[in-house]
Structures are given as structure tokens and as C-alpha cells.
Amino acid sequence: MASGMHVVATAGHVDHGKSTLVRALTGMEPDRLAEERRRGLTIELGYAWTTLPAGERVAFVDVPGHERFLGTMLAGVGPVPAVLFVVAADEGWMPQSQEHLVALRTLGVRHGLLAVTRADLADPAPALEDARDRLVEAGLAEVEAMAVSGRTGQGLDGLRGALDRLVATLPAPDPQAPVRLWIDRAFSVRGSGTVVTGTLPAGRVETGDELELDGEPVRVRALESLKERVESVTGVARVALNLRGRITPQRGHALVTPGAWTATSLADVRVTMAEGARGPLPARLTAHIGSAAVPCEVRPLGAEAEGAAAEGAAAEGAEAEGAAARLRLARPLPLHLGDALLLRDPGRGQGELRVLARATVLDVRPPELRRRGAARERAKALADASADAASLLRTHLLLRDGELLAMGCPPEGRPVAAGWHADPGHWSELSARLPEVVRRYAADHPLELGMPVEAARHELGLPDRRLVTALVRPPLAVADGRITTAGRVVTGTAGLPAPVARAVRALLDDLAEAPFQAPDAGRLAALGLGPRELAAAVRAGVLLRVAEGVVLAPGADAGAAALLARLPQPFTVSQARSALGTSRRVAVPLLEHLDRKGLTERVDEVHRRCRPTG
Ligand SMILES: Nc1nc2c(ncn2[C@@H]2O[C@H](COP(=O)(O)OP(=O)(O)OP(=O)(O)O)[C@@H](O)[C@H]2O)c(=O)[nH]1
Ligand SMILES: [Mg+2]
């Protein structure tokens, strides 16, 4: 593909000439249904494309203007970054012109053109001036406006030139961006399975890619863009994907890059009322994003709202500009922070304002609100929130790289530990708590050499041990899975509680007399040395553990090996026992200990010999 592609949606009142203009620009028929042709009315989304004078290609998503098809209109405009706004010269600004403009503004569409068409039927100047003022007021200030006729062709060259200029100003979407392709059509093709179409707003899709549809993996078997078979497409583009997978795709569902989006039916949002709309918002609305239209419940989080929402009554307080609310969607949608959902009242009928508000997503994994006053606190937090990693971390405190990405917020700054990001305030609070936690543990467990990292993880309520190690600063240190205070990592009896140290010294005195006569259970008990005390002494390096309940002085094993080396080789247990001046109770485990250390080895069932030490 040499040239770039762009996608532009139409908008405007019913019968104002959108489809006629698209047909005139492209030579293609956007109204493909027999019923559409019979009734002269667009019912479904239409697709047509052409190459502009400067060589860029533009595809149109032609939407219906009839008020009954607002949902379809929104599905068409949803994923599209630019609009061709059509107003008939002979009718001027009409209710659906207004409704479509409010919808575009609510969705945040900033780019477009104004075509006052049917200029062969009436002087276009008044309609043009009026419409331009309204678009400017709606934030579409850069929009070029021109008079055209889809019937006579008047002004079409000018319109093509304006389209060239428009597409040149459109921001180039990131080809690395995660894919979220909102399906606008899905059908089966005999022999090749399922095909879906949509507007790819950004990112890249390639043949063979694995994407996800409602959590199910799907494989892209083949793809087309504007009816041409291609190997890959980058957004913005119209695409048709031939899919393999156990799926039944539908309009309003999205194909996404696995792991790059958070599928959620709960989102905390900032509500901005649409032009002309007033609160309170009804509690039940339809949320539109991309080609999706999903029923939802809106729960305002502000202070005055709490009582009313609990009763399930109409939401008070959501009318406040920028008020925080929680949306509960009837089905999960793949969302990112910063996404804009259009909230529409499905209950309102003709002539009433139906596009009510924009909901800007601020959290896709909102915390539960259980305590009294939690909603109010949450509203306060959301008031200062923006759609970025720092705001997310203020709520979630700790998040993995992947979680941040799936929430639409690439991590900022350095991770605090492998793959983990922390709210700075929370992190310094944790760093301050750790020494205290370790100190308390040491006081409660005087015989242990430091606090197990796992225990500290549990105590601090952290999800990963690596976070604990990352919090360790001198004088704390980590050794053998434990956090120690530098001053306590001492060998010798100094690190032991005083009574234990005294008992060990007494034992060592005994052993100095008879180095291989390990104290028996009675002697140990008399000295108050139970298994825990012995273990502490062994860890401190002041005793050598040969077997359960058999301890000697440190270095006794090397001394034993030296004595045994003087025996005729090989030797029996009994010969060793007498050479060492001890009992079988000690000699047997001591020899096994020497075997393990490689100082002796078995020759047969009854004989051992010393091994040359290297
Ligand atoms: N004379 C004249 N008639 C036009 C022009 N453009 C459209 N029409 C006529 O206006 C009627 C409606 O045109 P469409 O293009 O179907 O209007 P639309 O905006 O697509 O209508 P919906 O899709 O149903 O909202 C048709 O009868 C067209 O022939 C024009 O520039 N000049
Ligand atoms: Mg039409």
C-alpha cells in the first residue's frame, strides 16, 4: 500500500443528502439494502471509498440520519476520528443535525468538514453560516465549510481538495498501539468461515495474528482492506478480517490484542453533561463506545448522592459538571483509562434530548465501596484523578507493568521492584514500616535469626516477596530468605538470649573435655536447651548439629576425621567409636555426617575409609 488511508464518517439530519454525497464522491453505493433503496433512507451503515487528488485514500462510513437509527449512527461514528457533516441548503439546521453534533462533541470528535449540500435547491449561504457557527461552538473550529450538490456535482472538486487538507491534518495513529477493533458487521462466508469488518483506529493487524474476542482467542486467517487482500494493516483503516476460532462475533464486540485491555463491566468515570442536557441522569442508560451499545446503571458517587443511589432512586448530583460516577455495564467491555463513553437515554422518544452525557473512564478496576462514606471518599479521589498511571497508583497503590498497560496507562518512572510500580506515598510509608515490623518480629522470636521475608510480606499485606526485598535498606539486610538487622547477624553466643548463651557455654566446656561425647537428652534438658534453642545456637554457629538431638562443638567433625585418618583403613563403626572415645549413639550419626561432608566414605556394609581431603 503506497498511500495512506483515512476513515471519515458522515453525520447530519435524515434525508439531507449524506449518502448522495458519498455516492457522488466515490462512485460507490453506500445504501446496499433493497429496503434502503425502496425507501430512499439509510438504515444500516454504508461503506464506500475513493482516492483523493493528492493520492491518499479515504473510506466513508455512511450513517443513517433518521432519529430511529441513532444507535446505528453512533456505532458508525464511534471508532472514526473525523466527520463529514452534512446539512441541506434547503432545510438548514434540523433536530438530527443538533443531535449528531452533540454526539460528536460528546465522543470528542475534533476533525471534520461541513458540506452544505443540495445547494442546487436553495441558496446555501444562510444554512452554511448557521451550521458553521454551531460547529465552531461545539469545538470543531478548524472545520472547513463549503456548499455542494450531490446531484449537479457543484463544489465536489472543492470538497475533494478540502478532504485532502483534512486528512493531512489528522494525527497519525500509533502503529504499535494495542488493537481494539470494534466490529460493525459480522457474517459467514461459505468456505472461509467468519468475517468481521470494522474501523481499525490504531495499531496493526497481520495475517496469523492472535486476537481476543470476549476473552476467546481468535486467529486472523486473512485480511482485506477496501476489498484488497493484504498481509497487514495499520490504523486508521477499514478492515475485513477472516477469523478462525469458536466464536460468533457481533456488532459492538471488539477484537483486541491479548492482555492489552481490561475487560470490565465496572468503571469509575467522570460525567460531563452533553450540550443542553440537564441532570439528574436516569439510573438506567445505554453506554456507547466504538460500535458497542450496552445497557448500564449509573451510580453517582458524590456526597449528596449516596442516599438516593442506595434506594435505587434517580441519581441525584450527577448533573454537577465533572461529577464522579460508577458505571455498571450489562456486559464487560475492553476499556482503557481515558476512554469516552457516550451515555444515552434509551427511554426518551422523538424530539427529546437523548444524548445526555460523556463518561470519561478514570478506573477500570474500581475498588469496592463497602464502608459508609466510601462513595463520598471515592468521589473526592476521582475529582483529582486523571487518566494516568499516577492517578491509578493512588487508588491501587501497587500495580504490575502488565496491569498498567491493560488499563491503558503505560508505566511512568522506574519500577520499585521487578515489574512493580508503586504509589510514591505508599512506598515510603511501607519503607518506614518495615524496620518496625522486623524489630517487632525479632522481639517476639528471639531465637530466630531475622524475620522470614514471607512473614514480612504477609505482615505488610504485599502481593510479592520481591517487593519486600526491594524495601530492605541498611541496617536491614536479606540473607537466606530472612531479613536481619545488621547488628544481629553475629556468630557466637552474643547473638543469643542470655540464658541460652550461658547454657551453650556450659556445653562447650563439657565438650572441651570430651569432644565426641555429645550431651544426652537429660543434660540438654537440665540446661534448658530444647530444639528451638539448639537450632538458634546452631544457626549462630556456636554448636555443630550432627543429627537430631546430637550436637558437638563447631569443628568437631574435622577433628574426628583427623583422628580416624590415623586408623588402619578401612575401619568399622566400632573401631571409630573407640578411637573417638564415644558411644554408638554419637559415632553412627557422626560417621554419616562425615560421609555427607565427603570426609569419609563407605567401602562395604561394615567398613569405611577416610577420603583424601582436597
Ligand atoms: N437536488 C438535490 N437533491 C439531493 C441532493 N442530495 C441528495 N438529494 C436528494 O435528497 C434525498 C435524500 O438523499 P440521501 O442522500 O438519501 O440523504 P441521506 O442524508 O443519506 O438520508 P439518510 O441516510 O436517510 O439520513 C434523495 O431524494 C436525494 O436524491 C442534492 O445535492 N441536490
Ligand atoms: Mg443516507
XYZ file of C-alpha atoms in Angstrom, residues 173-179 202-204 257:
11
model
C -2.173 6.914 14.972
C 0.453 4.804 16.669
C 1.113 1.604 14.699
C 2.389 -0.012 17.924
C -0.806 0.757 19.788
C -2.781 -2.201 21.072
C -5.538 -3.272 18.734
C -4.717 2.445 15.588
C -2.254 -0.393 15.854
C -1.591 -3.124 13.371
C -4.675 -7.522 21.453
